[in-house]
Amino acid sequence: MSQAEPNQILLNVKDLHVYFGAIHALKGLSFHVKKGEIVSLIGANGAGKTTTLKAISSVTGYKGDIEFEGKRLAGLAPYEIVRLGVAHAPEGRGIFSPLTVYENLMMGAFTRSDKKEIEADLEHCFTLFPRLKERIEQRAGTLSGGEQQMVAISRALMARPKLLMLDEPSLGLAPLIVKQIFDIIKKVNSEGTTILLVEQNARMALKVSHRAYCIETGRITLSGLGRDLLNDDAVRKAYLGG
Ligand code: ATP
């Protein structure tokens, strides 16, 4: 893991509320991510983790304040948020099945025009995931689940983000692939990208995270260092199987 830079808050979420009709999905969430950190949001199904990332990406409306590098994100379009340096690999991967691996990755660079740098970032993705280079012309819909997750992470990296948000990257993957994905998350972070991770696999998430927040029915119930939460009795009971 890279060193977090003390006091340099990259993302600041303050009193976040999200409503879906009568459902009050987020009930005043406040948390922050410092430059250089890996921060996890852990919690059960339906706790509000995905909704939190969607609010940051401006895919869903909200009340409260979200600031990135001190700039308020309210009212910005999703592509403007990408342009500021926030990329999102969504739950379910959101890849474009009929398109090739190459085309999917290039979609991630849609806000950029620096051709040479884009080529360099593509090569960097292939260094992280050599399997994708072998499958560059393959339609993404025919890839395995693990390979599709590699595409989702690489596509987000192609935006060259300062903050990479990953929603359930381990979902539905075999343990060996999960380990590979988490190794890559650590590597990407050690190369300087700050990471906000949403996971139901709390054990893996806490192991790689500098800090984490537990979310229960739209509220943060606990927060702390990843390694401390791994040993916390309440966390063990609720999220780590006792
Ligand atoms: P999961 O891991 O299952 O995705 P989560 O913690 O990410 O869980 P969210 O998907 O953020 O949870 O959902 C939080 C709450 O908001 C849930 O009660 C969910 O049913 C509700 N919700 C989410 N999206 C919508 C929507 N578009 N319309 C209505 N309710 C929604």
XYZ file of N, CA and C and ligand atoms in Angstrom:
757
model
N 0.835 -1.197 0.000
C 0.000 0.000 0.000
C 0.869 1.246 0.000
N 0.399 2.281 -0.675
C 1.157 3.532 -0.660
C 0.891 4.251 0.663
N 1.739 5.240 0.969
C 1.543 6.043 2.167
C 0.423 7.039 1.918
N -0.536 7.104 2.826
C -1.539 8.166 2.699
C -0.874 9.483 3.066
N -1.238 10.541 2.365
C -0.661 11.839 2.688
C -1.537 12.507 3.735
N -0.972 12.720 4.945
C -1.801 13.203 6.032
C -2.473 14.529 5.694
N -3.713 14.628 6.086
C -4.477 15.891 5.990
C -4.827 16.329 4.583
N -4.396 15.601 3.576
C -4.784 16.000 2.227
C -6.069 15.284 1.854
N -7.176 15.916 2.146
C -8.458 15.258 1.860
C -8.782 15.404 0.375
N -8.968 14.270 -0.276
C -9.262 14.277 -1.706
C -10.788 14.326 -1.902
N -11.472 13.445 -1.180
C -12.936 13.362 -1.297
C -13.549 13.600 0.079
N -14.504 14.513 0.127
C -15.160 14.810 1.402
C -16.671 14.733 1.212
N -17.276 13.775 1.877
C -18.722 13.564 1.750
C -19.365 14.001 3.063
N -20.313 14.937 2.960
C -20.868 15.509 4.188
C -22.397 15.412 4.196
N -22.902 14.701 5.170
C -24.350 14.625 5.425
C -25.138 14.255 4.157
N -24.736 13.145 3.576
C -25.322 12.710 2.299
C -26.655 11.975 2.517
N -27.669 12.475 1.845
C -28.997 11.830 1.877
C -29.420 11.488 0.454
N -29.940 10.265 0.269
C -30.504 9.898 -1.031
C -31.878 9.282 -0.787
N -32.834 9.725 -1.567
C -34.203 9.200 -1.496
C -34.547 8.553 -2.826
N -35.171 7.382 -2.772
C -35.780 6.789 -3.970
C -37.274 6.746 -3.681
N -38.011 7.739 -4.100
C -39.426 7.828 -3.731
C -39.529 7.885 -2.219
N -40.271 6.927 -1.654
C -40.477 6.934 -0.193
C -39.296 6.308 0.552
N -38.367 5.685 -0.196
C -37.239 5.004 0.474
C -36.122 6.001 0.754
N -35.754 6.104 2.032
C -34.652 6.989 2.434
C -33.388 6.120 2.495
N -32.699 6.007 1.358
C -31.618 5.008 1.229
C -30.354 5.427 1.975
N -29.985 6.697 1.917
C -28.815 7.194 2.678
C -29.292 8.261 3.641
N -28.917 8.074 4.915
C -29.512 8.915 5.974
C -28.458 9.775 6.658
N -27.749 10.565 5.864
C -26.786 11.487 6.477
C -25.395 10.897 6.624
N -24.865 10.356 5.519
C -23.528 9.751 5.529
C -22.443 10.829 5.457
N -21.449 10.733 6.315
C -20.294 11.632 6.225
C -19.032 10.782 6.318
N -18.139 10.973 5.366
C -16.843 10.291 5.416
C -15.888 11.007 4.465
N -14.612 10.662 4.579
C -13.648 11.296 3.682
C -12.605 10.278 3.235
N -11.935 10.636 2.154
C -10.826 9.808 1.639
C -9.643 10.735 1.443
N -8.495 10.369 2.029
C -7.302 11.197 1.869
C -6.494 10.722 0.664
N -5.725 11.639 0.129
C -4.883 11.334 -1.017
C -3.956 10.159 -0.666
N -3.913 9.172 -1.540
C -2.997 8.037 -1.337
C -3.617 6.857 -0.603
N -4.814 7.039 -0.076
C -5.420 5.969 0.721
C -6.165 4.936 -0.131
N -6.344 3.760 0.481
C -7.415 2.847 0.052
C -8.436 2.890 1.191
N -9.654 3.295 0.879
C -10.718 3.344 1.885
C -11.838 2.421 1.423
N -12.331 1.598 2.345
C -13.431 0.683 2.002
C -14.714 1.094 2.678
N -15.807 0.868 1.966
C -17.143 0.941 2.562
C -17.632 -0.494 2.607
N -17.867 -0.998 3.808
C -18.349 -2.373 3.892
C -19.753 -2.373 4.509
N -20.492 -3.428 4.219
C -21.852 -3.500 4.745
C -22.637 -4.556 3.997
N -23.767 -4.936 4.567
C -24.588 -6.002 3.990
C -25.269 -5.524 2.716
N -25.925 -6.472 2.056
C -26.779 -6.173 0.910
C -27.764 -5.070 1.245
N -27.855 -4.071 0.384
C -28.889 -3.048 0.575
C -28.526 -1.974 1.589
N -27.294 -1.993 2.104
C -26.905 -1.014 3.135
C -26.799 0.400 2.577
N -26.465 0.500 1.279
C -26.351 1.826 0.665
C -24.988 2.108 0.057
N -24.179 1.080 -0.088
C -22.806 1.268 -0.591
C -22.813 1.727 -2.052
N -23.556 0.983 -2.887
C -23.618 1.319 -4.317
C -24.213 2.712 -4.515
N -25.250 3.015 -3.747
C -25.904 4.322 -3.859
C -24.910 5.444 -3.543
N -24.034 5.211 -2.579
C -23.025 6.224 -2.218
C -22.117 6.508 -3.412
N -21.623 5.451 -4.071
C -20.741 5.660 -5.232
C -21.505 6.335 -6.371
N -22.761 5.959 -6.545
C -23.559 6.570 -7.621
C -23.766 8.059 -7.359
N -23.941 8.427 -6.098
C -24.102 9.861 -5.778
C -22.804 10.601 -6.110
N -21.668 10.025 -5.747
C -20.379 10.693 -6.018
C -20.201 10.885 -7.521
N -20.598 9.866 -8.308
C -20.468 9.937 -9.767
C -21.561 10.772 -10.415
N -22.494 11.250 -9.613
C -23.599 12.068 -10.121
C -24.558 11.273 -11.003
N -24.625 9.981 -10.756
C -25.557 9.135 -11.499
C -26.902 9.136 -10.780
N -26.853 9.500 -9.498
C -28.090 9.598 -8.735
C -28.102 10.937 -7.985
N -29.288 11.491 -7.808
C -29.393 12.784 -7.127
C -29.226 12.623 -5.620
N -28.892 13.699 -4.910
C -28.694 13.621 -3.457
C -28.862 14.980 -2.810
N -28.974 14.927 -1.464
C -28.884 16.146 -0.660
C -27.618 16.017 0.175
N -27.030 17.154 0.525
C -25.760 17.129 1.261
C -24.662 17.629 0.340
N -23.426 17.436 0.776
C -22.308 17.999 0.021
C -21.280 16.928 -0.317
N -20.830 16.934 -1.569
C -19.695 16.073 -1.926
C -18.647 16.984 -2.547
N -17.439 16.965 -1.971
C -16.351 17.809 -2.485
C -15.198 16.925 -2.929
N -14.650 17.271 -4.091
C -13.460 16.572 -4.585
C -12.377 17.625 -4.796
N -11.252 17.449 -4.156
C -10.181 18.461 -4.149
C -10.748 19.841 -3.802
N -11.674 19.863 -2.869
C -12.239 21.125 -2.398
C -13.331 21.707 -3.287
N -13.627 21.035 -4.406
C -14.638 21.561 -5.341
C -15.949 20.810 -5.135
N -17.041 21.557 -5.017
C -18.358 20.915 -4.856
C -18.779 20.220 -6.152
N -19.224 18.980 -6.029
C -19.593 18.218 -7.232
C -21.076 18.356 -7.587
N -21.866 18.912 -6.668
C -23.316 19.003 -6.901
C -23.591 19.739 -8.206
N -24.466 19.148 -9.009
C -24.891 19.805 -10.248
C -24.013 19.473 -11.449
N -22.877 18.818 -11.226
C -22.033 18.453 -12.373
C -22.575 17.186 -13.036
N -22.338 17.082 -14.349
C -22.739 15.876 -15.076
C -21.707 14.778 -14.818
N -22.109 13.503 -14.971
C -21.161 12.413 -14.725
C -19.847 12.561 -15.501
N -19.907 13.003 -16.774
C -18.660 13.096 -17.547
C -17.743 14.200 -17.006
N -18.365 15.219 -16.394
C -17.541 16.295 -15.812
C -16.812 15.782 -14.565
N -17.462 14.877 -13.875
C -16.836 14.306 -12.674
C -15.664 13.417 -13.085
N -15.843 12.659 -14.179
C -14.728 11.853 -14.707
C -13.570 12.790 -15.074
N -13.903 13.882 -15.712
C -12.875 14.826 -16.153
C -12.097 15.431 -14.975
N -12.784 15.581 -13.838
C -12.097 16.108 -12.644
C -11.135 15.075 -12.047
N -11.343 13.784 -12.405
C -10.410 12.768 -11.910
C -11.038 11.678 -11.064
N -12.341 11.466 -11.218
C -13.014 10.401 -10.456
C -13.552 9.367 -11.450
N -13.060 8.143 -11.378
C -13.557 7.093 -12.278
C -14.218 5.994 -11.459
N -15.199 5.342 -12.063
C -16.088 4.434 -11.339
C -16.184 3.123 -12.124
N -15.743 2.024 -11.514
C -15.993 0.701 -12.106
C -17.228 0.162 -11.388
N -18.388 0.164 -12.061
C -19.646 -0.066 -11.340
C -19.896 -1.522 -10.983
N -20.848 -1.707 -10.072
C -21.293 -3.053 -9.720
C -21.818 -3.725 -10.984
N -21.532 -4.996 -11.154
C -21.981 -5.701 -12.356
C -21.101 -5.383 -13.553
N -20.070 -4.587 -13.317
C -18.997 -4.306 -14.289
C -19.380 -3.345 -15.400
N -20.637 -3.374 -15.852
C -21.086 -2.391 -16.836
C -20.266 -2.356 -18.110
N -19.757 -3.510 -18.518
C -18.983 -3.513 -19.764
C -19.920 -3.552 -20.971
N -19.397 -3.194 -22.119
C -20.189 -3.200 -23.343
C -19.945 -4.541 -24.032
N -20.902 -5.471 -23.853
C -20.696 -6.862 -24.277
C -20.364 -7.030 -25.758
N -21.062 -6.322 -26.680
C -20.782 -6.574 -28.106
C -19.454 -5.964 -28.557
N -18.885 -5.069 -27.752
C -17.630 -4.417 -28.157
C -16.430 -5.245 -27.729
N -15.314 -5.046 -28.423
C -14.102 -5.782 -28.085
C -13.472 -5.217 -26.801
N -12.497 -5.953 -26.304
C -11.739 -5.491 -25.132
C -11.136 -4.123 -25.441
N -10.518 -3.995 -26.602
C -9.879 -2.728 -26.985
C -10.902 -1.590 -26.988
N -12.048 -1.846 -27.614
C -13.075 -0.782 -27.699
C -13.603 -0.394 -26.320
N -13.772 -1.395 -25.456
C -14.214 -1.091 -24.091
C -13.198 -0.200 -23.377
N -11.929 -0.540 -23.517
C -10.908 0.239 -22.811
C -10.849 1.662 -23.350
N -10.975 1.800 -24.665
C -10.912 3.143 -25.240
C -12.113 3.997 -24.816
N -13.249 3.349 -24.526
C -14.403 4.106 -24.009
C -14.031 4.808 -22.707
N -13.148 4.188 -21.943
C -12.731 4.777 -20.660
C -11.951 6.067 -20.833
N -11.395 6.262 -22.032
C -10.567 7.450 -22.283
C -11.359 8.526 -23.019
N -12.695 8.426 -22.980
C -13.505 9.305 -23.846
C -13.402 10.783 -23.510
N -12.970 11.088 -22.285
C -12.861 12.518 -21.937
C -11.480 13.083 -22.285
N -10.603 12.231 -22.847
C -9.210 12.662 -23.066
C -8.894 12.825 -24.550
N -7.862 13.626 -24.834
C -7.462 13.767 -26.231
C -5.941 13.597 -26.389
N -5.245 13.297 -25.301
C -3.784 13.135 -25.321
C -3.413 11.741 -25.831
N -3.375 11.622 -27.173
C -3.270 10.311 -27.822
C -2.101 9.451 -27.331
N -0.932 10.076 -27.224
C 0.268 9.316 -26.823
C 0.123 8.773 -25.412
N -0.415 9.627 -24.541
C -0.590 9.227 -23.144
C -1.642 8.123 -23.036
N -2.644 8.197 -23.896
C -3.689 7.160 -23.892
C -3.064 5.810 -24.276
N -2.208 5.832 -25.313
C -1.506 4.603 -25.729
C -0.678 4.045 -24.570
N 0.007 4.956 -23.849
C 0.860 4.524 -22.732
C -0.004 3.902 -21.628
N -1.174 4.488 -21.379
C -2.042 3.957 -20.332
C -2.635 2.602 -20.733
N -2.887 2.441 -22.044
C -3.375 1.155 -22.541
C -2.313 0.075 -22.275
N -1.079 0.401 -22.599
C 0.019 -0.550 -22.354
C 0.133 -0.859 -20.863
N -0.072 0.180 -20.043
C 0.009 -0.029 -18.596
C -1.080 -1.005 -18.132
N -2.285 -0.873 -18.687
C -3.372 -1.818 -18.343
C -2.971 -3.242 -18.737
N -2.311 -3.364 -19.896
C -1.902 -4.696 -20.342
C -0.769 -5.256 -19.483
N 0.010 -4.368 -18.865
C 1.036 -4.835 -17.927
C 0.354 -5.358 -16.665
N -0.673 -4.641 -16.227
C -1.403 -5.087 -15.028
C -2.161 -6.380 -15.316
N -2.758 -6.453 -16.508
C -3.605 -7.602 -16.870
C -3.173 -8.151 -18.227
N -2.082 -8.929 -18.268
C -1.587 -9.449 -19.552
C -2.651 -10.237 -20.308
N -3.572 -10.866 -19.565
C -4.643 -11.654 -20.175
C -5.465 -10.799 -21.162
N -5.623 -9.523 -20.821
C -6.444 -8.657 -21.685
C -5.752 -8.392 -23.013
N -4.428 -8.351 -22.986
C -3.699 -8.115 -24.233
C -3.912 -9.288 -25.185
N -3.897 -10.494 -24.600
C -4.119 -11.699 -25.425
C -5.520 -11.694 -26.033
N -6.449 -10.991 -25.356
C -7.850 -11.033 -25.795
C -8.322 -9.693 -26.353
N -7.412 -8.925 -26.831
C -7.711 -7.541 -27.203
C -8.834 -7.411 -28.240
N -8.936 -8.389 -29.156
C -9.969 -8.315 -30.196
C -11.212 -9.139 -29.861
N -11.202 -9.752 -28.667
C -12.355 -10.589 -28.292
C -13.515 -9.719 -27.793
N -14.743 -10.130 -28.131
C -15.907 -9.399 -27.631
C -15.973 -9.556 -26.115
N -16.181 -8.444 -25.417
C -16.121 -8.465 -23.949
C -17.170 -9.395 -23.344
N -18.329 -9.518 -24.013
C -19.400 -10.375 -23.494
C -19.022 -11.844 -23.449
N -17.980 -12.252 -24.201
C -17.577 -13.661 -24.214
C -16.435 -13.942 -23.232
N -16.017 -12.939 -22.478
C -14.931 -13.149 -21.507
C -15.463 -13.823 -20.243
N -14.556 -14.402 -19.446
C -14.948 -14.950 -18.148
C -15.269 -13.790 -17.197
N -15.907 -14.123 -16.063
C -16.265 -13.091 -15.083
C -15.041 -12.323 -14.604
N -13.963 -13.065 -14.336
C -12.728 -12.424 -13.856
C -12.154 -11.495 -14.903
N -12.167 -11.958 -16.161
C -11.637 -11.117 -17.248
C -12.501 -9.873 -17.447
N -13.813 -10.043 -17.285
C -14.701 -8.870 -17.417
C -14.408 -7.858 -16.312
N -14.093 -8.357 -15.110
C -13.745 -7.431 -14.021
C -12.447 -6.695 -14.355
N -11.513 -7.416 -14.988
C -10.248 -6.777 -15.400
C -10.536 -5.655 -16.400
N -11.496 -5.904 -17.307
C -11.871 -4.877 -18.287
C -12.482 -3.676 -17.560
N -13.351 -3.956 -16.588
C -14.027 -2.858 -15.874
C -13.006 -1.981 -15.138
N -12.041 -2.620 -14.491
C -11.025 -1.841 -13.757
C -10.147 -1.087 -14.749
N -9.746 -1.765 -15.837
C -8.873 -1.121 -16.830
C -9.583 0.050 -17.495
N -10.864 -0.132 -17.795
C -11.598 0.962 -18.447
C -11.620 2.193 -17.540
N -11.825 1.963 -16.236
C -11.813 3.098 -15.298
C -10.413 3.723 -15.245
N -9.387 2.886 -15.280
C -8.013 3.418 -15.227
C -7.672 4.234 -16.470
N -8.333 3.911 -17.586
C -8.059 4.641 -18.840
C -8.481 6.113 -18.753
N -9.258 6.454 -17.731
C -9.594 7.867 -17.518
C -8.443 8.563 -16.776
N -7.420 7.817 -16.411
C -6.298 8.282 -15.590
C -6.819 9.034 -14.351
N -7.582 8.304 -13.514
C -8.223 8.988 -12.375
C -7.267 9.271 -11.222
N -7.632 10.289 -10.441
C -6.954 10.505 -9.162
C -7.626 9.623 -8.112
N -8.944 9.458 -8.274
C -9.709 8.585 -7.370
C -10.399 7.507 -8.202
N -10.084 6.250 -7.874
C -10.706 5.121 -8.557
C -11.735 4.504 -7.609
N -13.001 4.445 -8.041
C -14.049 3.853 -7.203
C -14.409 2.483 -7.780
N -14.315 1.465 -6.937
C -14.571 0.093 -7.385
C -15.748 -0.475 -6.606
N -16.789 -0.894 -7.316
C -17.975 -1.439 -6.658
C -17.989 -2.958 -6.781
N -17.784 -3.621 -5.669
C -17.825 -5.093 -5.581
C -16.942 -5.779 -6.627
N -15.660 -5.450 -6.688
C -14.831 -6.087 -7.709
C -14.695 -7.594 -7.537
N -14.986 -8.115 -6.338
C -14.783 -9.555 -6.131
C -16.046 -10.375 -6.383
N -17.164 -9.699 -6.657
C -18.455 -10.395 -6.729
C -18.470 -11.509 -7.777
N -18.814 -12.710 -7.322
C -18.997 -13.848 -8.228
C -17.715 -14.449 -8.768
N -16.565 -14.065 -8.215
C -15.300 -14.583 -8.759
C -14.711 -15.666 -7.856
N -13.967 -16.579 -8.474
C -13.306 -17.648 -7.728
C -12.212 -17.051 -6.834
N -11.937 -17.703 -5.680
C -10.994 -17.139 -4.713
C -9.633 -16.753 -5.312
N -9.125 -17.555 -6.230
C -7.813 -17.244 -6.807
C -7.855 -15.944 -7.607
N -8.955 -15.759 -8.343
C -9.113 -14.540 -9.144
C -9.321 -13.336 -8.215
N -10.080 -13.558 -7.138
C -10.300 -12.475 -6.164
C -8.949 -11.995 -5.639
N -8.081 -12.944 -5.331
C -6.762 -12.565 -4.807
C -5.986 -11.741 -5.835
N -6.061 -12.185 -7.093
C -5.365 -11.430 -8.167
C -5.897 -10.005 -8.261
N -7.221 -9.883 -8.203
C -7.843 -8.551 -8.330
C -7.395 -7.667 -7.158
N -7.384 -8.214 -5.951
C -6.958 -7.406 -4.796
C -5.472 -7.059 -4.870
N -4.664 -7.955 -5.417
C -3.232 -7.631 -5.605
C -3.089 -6.446 -6.551
N -3.920 -6.439 -7.598
C -3.859 -5.331 -8.565
C -4.325 -4.030 -7.912
N -5.350 -4.123 -7.074
C -5.848 -2.923 -6.377
C -4.701 -2.316 -5.554
N -3.968 -3.179 -4.849
C -2.840 -2.676 -4.041
C -1.776 -2.055 -4.941
N -1.524 -2.701 -6.079
C -0.482 -2.209 -6.989
C -0.870 -0.834 -7.554
N -2.111 -0.728 -8.007
C -2.582 0.545 -8.582
C -2.459 1.651 -7.528
N -2.794 1.311 -6.285
C -2.681 2.291 -5.202
C -1.214 2.660 -4.953
N -0.338 1.653 -4.993
C 1.081 1.940 -4.725
C 1.673 2.804 -5.836
N 1.038 2.800 -7.006
C 1.512 3.648 -8.109
C 0.937 5.066 -8.019
N 0.097 5.307 -6.996
C -0.312 6.694 -6.751
C -1.799 6.993 -6.891
N -2.610 5.981 -7.214
C -4.044 6.241 -7.366
C -4.764 5.967 -6.040
N -5.552 6.923 -5.607
C -6.347 6.772 -4.392
C -7.563 5.895 -4.729
N -7.972 5.064 -3.776
C -9.031 4.093 -4.092
C -10.150 4.110 -3.055
N -11.381 4.168 -3.554
C -12.568 3.991 -2.708
C -13.227 2.687 -3.158
N -13.258 1.742 -2.224
C -13.668 0.377 -2.550
C -14.967 0.027 -1.813
N -15.927 -0.511 -2.545
C -17.153 -0.999 -1.935
C -17.115 -2.519 -2.004
N -17.304 -3.181 -0.872
C -17.161 -4.640 -0.868
C -18.074 -5.326 0.130
N -18.608 -6.473 -0.266
C -19.258 -7.345 0.710
C -18.242 -8.325 1.276
N -17.149 -8.533 0.530
C -16.067 -9.381 1.028
C -15.226 -8.545 1.999
N -15.784 -8.431 3.240
C -15.203 -7.493 4.202
C -13.778 -7.888 4.584
N -13.531 -9.177 4.669
C -12.198 -9.606 5.106
C -11.124 -9.127 4.130
N -11.357 -9.398 2.851
C -10.376 -8.983 1.834
C -10.256 -7.462 1.809
N -11.401 -6.798 1.892
C -11.397 -5.332 1.801
C -10.610 -4.736 2.966
N -10.875 -5.218 4.178
C -10.196 -4.640 5.349
C -8.703 -4.916 5.312
N -8.323 -6.064 4.754
C -6.893 -6.412 4.678
C -6.120 -5.417 3.825
N -6.739 -4.946 2.739
C -5.981 -4.060 1.834
C -6.189 -2.573 2.152
N -7.125 -2.261 3.063
C -7.503 -0.855 3.240
C -6.731 -0.165 4.358
N -6.396 1.100 4.114
C -5.857 1.920 5.200
C -6.954 2.139 6.240
N -8.137 2.537 5.753
C -9.262 2.811 6.653
C -10.539 2.262 6.033
N -11.557 2.119 6.886
C -12.842 1.626 6.368
C -14.001 2.189 7.177
N -15.158 2.195 6.531
C -16.398 2.616 7.186
C -17.408 1.485 7.011
N -18.135 1.160 8.094
C -19.206 0.171 8.009
C -20.518 0.919 7.836
N -21.306 0.489 6.843
C -22.598 1.125 6.591
C -23.715 0.136 6.893
N -24.693 0.604 7.644
C -25.883 -0.203 7.948
C -27.104 0.624 7.645
N -27.979 0.102 6.816
C -29.219 0.797 6.419
C -29.050 2.309 6.294
N -28.079 2.689 5.487
C -27.928 4.097 5.127
C -27.196 4.966 6.124
N -26.623 4.345 7.155
C -25.868 5.126 8.149
C -24.516 4.487 8.399
N -23.519 5.326 8.714
C -22.217 4.780 9.106
C -22.277 4.432 10.584
N -21.956 3.169 10.867
C -22.066 2.723 12.260
C -20.700 2.593 12.922
N -19.660 2.458 12.136
C -18.318 2.255 12.690
C -17.304 2.727 11.671
N -16.157 3.171 12.138
C -15.078 3.477 11.194
C -13.753 3.289 11.917
N -12.710 3.102 11.152
C -11.401 2.936 11.780
C -10.379 2.434 10.784
N -9.203 2.111 11.307
C -8.156 1.561 10.452
C -8.578 0.164 10.008
N -8.234 -0.207 8.784
C -8.595 -1.525 8.271
C -8.158 -2.626 9.216
N -6.907 -2.558 9.665
C -6.385 -3.657 10.502
C -7.076 -3.700 11.866
N -7.514 -2.535 12.392
C -8.222 -2.527 13.679
C -9.617 -3.128 13.520
N -10.283 -2.769 12.425
C -11.646 -3.290 12.222
C -11.629 -4.801 12.005
N -10.543 -5.303 11.408
C -10.423 -6.759 11.206
C -10.485 -7.499 12.536
N -9.997 -6.826 13.592
C -9.953 -7.460 14.914
C -11.048 -6.970 15.854
N -11.967 -6.169 15.331
C -13.033 -5.613 16.167
C -14.152 -6.657 16.331
N -14.569 -6.868 17.560
C -15.569 -7.913 17.842
C -16.870 -7.701 17.071
N -17.365 -6.451 17.095
C -18.643 -6.168 16.414
C -18.512 -6.408 14.916
N -17.384 -6.023 14.345
C -17.165 -6.214 12.898
C -17.050 -7.703 12.596
N -16.330 -8.413 13.448
C -16.166 -9.870 13.224
C -17.526 -10.551 13.219
N -18.354 -10.186 14.192
C -19.695 -10.815 14.293
C -20.549 -10.470 13.080
N -20.552 -9.187 12.711
C -21.482 -8.734 11.669
C -21.005 -9.086 10.262
N -19.711 -9.009 10.027
C -19.246 -9.090 8.629
C -18.229 -10.183 8.345
N -17.631 -10.763 9.394
C -16.537 -11.712 9.141
C -16.873 -13.123 9.596
N -18.142 -13.377 9.856
C -18.557 -14.741 10.213
C -18.120 -15.143 11.611
N -18.097 -14.196 12.552
C -17.858 -14.493 13.964
C -16.431 -14.456 14.410
P -25.734 -4.324 -2.748
O -24.407 -4.827 -2.373
O -26.829 -5.341 -2.656
O -25.761 -3.534 -4.035
P -25.693 -1.808 -1.394
O -25.170 -1.605 -0.009
O -24.838 -1.390 -2.503
O -26.111 -3.307 -1.567
P -27.670 -0.079 -2.513
O -27.713 -0.745 -3.839
O -26.953 1.196 -2.391
O -27.110 -1.080 -1.429
O -29.165 0.116 -2.029
C -29.522 0.856 -0.837
C -31.041 0.877 -0.689
O -31.613 1.697 -1.709
C -31.699 -0.481 -0.829
O -32.745 -0.550 0.094
C -32.199 -0.490 -2.254
O -33.327 -1.327 -2.390
C -32.565 0.968 -2.467
N -32.406 1.364 -3.880
C -31.250 1.411 -4.576
N -31.466 1.851 -5.842
C -32.793 2.083 -5.944
C -33.661 2.554 -6.978
N -33.183 2.911 -8.166
N -34.976 2.645 -6.703
C -35.482 2.320 -5.490
N -34.716 1.883 -4.464
C -33.400 1.770 -4.674
